[in-house]
Structure formats: structure tokens, C-alpha cells
Steps between C-alpha positions, in 0.01 A plus 500: 500500500304810410170510310655611172746210496219260589291646215798451268531137609132424445505666158820313412342168602203575274694615194854366534622834364705717737455820297123464480484406871699810596262722300196337663655546844525876442860545387569757230451367144842647411680305773273195515744275318797576723285506814346164415837336445641661816202389711553139390847508659373589849503214749159584648343508153662168406380339825147634453486378139629155600247469781211613280606264218499216749151597622370525144651164409356331810155645435494386138643151554290221645647330803507120532227497764273710278556257212423203724179666616396557138571138406310379806199717414508379139532137607199531731284701259220264396412731212849490344588264216622160617825546307568830674425346839731206430782730381460717812517194724809374316680835532403526864628149569829581324559799728469267797743249350243228437664406171867417477671491164707187461817538300694194396866543426693244302864591537834338546715623784870453459738534789875497511706352768777749554728254668474253211673749275781579745846359473644284775727784610204738533311243706798456735528877542131512592541216747781691673281808537260301712217713639647835393278532193 
């Protein structure tokens, strides 16, 4: 991918507007709209945008380990409020499966015996089949 396409991609990521991104990347203001739309159809541009979006998302989203480290630091912080420390320890324990939610189900299970509903002739036909079914 050349520099101008890369510049278009970065501008597009910032603004979300293909026409504006094409202008910022150095394309003619008269053709910026068509150039921007055309650039978005190129495979290398689409791949670059997808990869950069993934990077941006990963950088702005906390990972589970980072969250656990924060809860651990909060739990151990002697200067933090007791309620905050307790909540941090509870959330940390939940991530490790220390608490199991118990769900009680009160249900009636009905089964049907298929053979009970069969006629005598159907049962004899089944008996003749033997192990074929």
C-alpha cells in the first residue's frame, strides 16, 4: 500500500468520512468523493482498515487480566474505602469461580412410551424386523 492510500485510511479512521479522508490524503477536491468511495473498495485498503480497527479496539478495551490486576490493587489498598475493597474482592473471586449460582428448577417431565401407543400389528411388524432398526 502506498503512502497516499495509508494517509487516506488514517484520515478515514479519524473522521469516518471517505470524501473528507480523500481530501486530507491529497486527492483533488473535485474528485474526492468518487476517489474516497473507490478507495474503500480496494482489498488492501479494507484489510488495513480492519487491522487498524482491531488495534484501536484492543487498545481501548481492558483485558481480563488488566481488570483482575486493578481489582487486586484496589482490594489490597489500605487507603481505599472498605466497601470498595470488599466489592473488588467479591468481583475478583467471581472471576475465579469462587461463587456458584444455584438455580432450582421445579418442573414436571412427561415422557411417552412409543410402544404403548402402537397396535398389536405394528408391534409384530417391529418384532419381525429384529435388529435391522
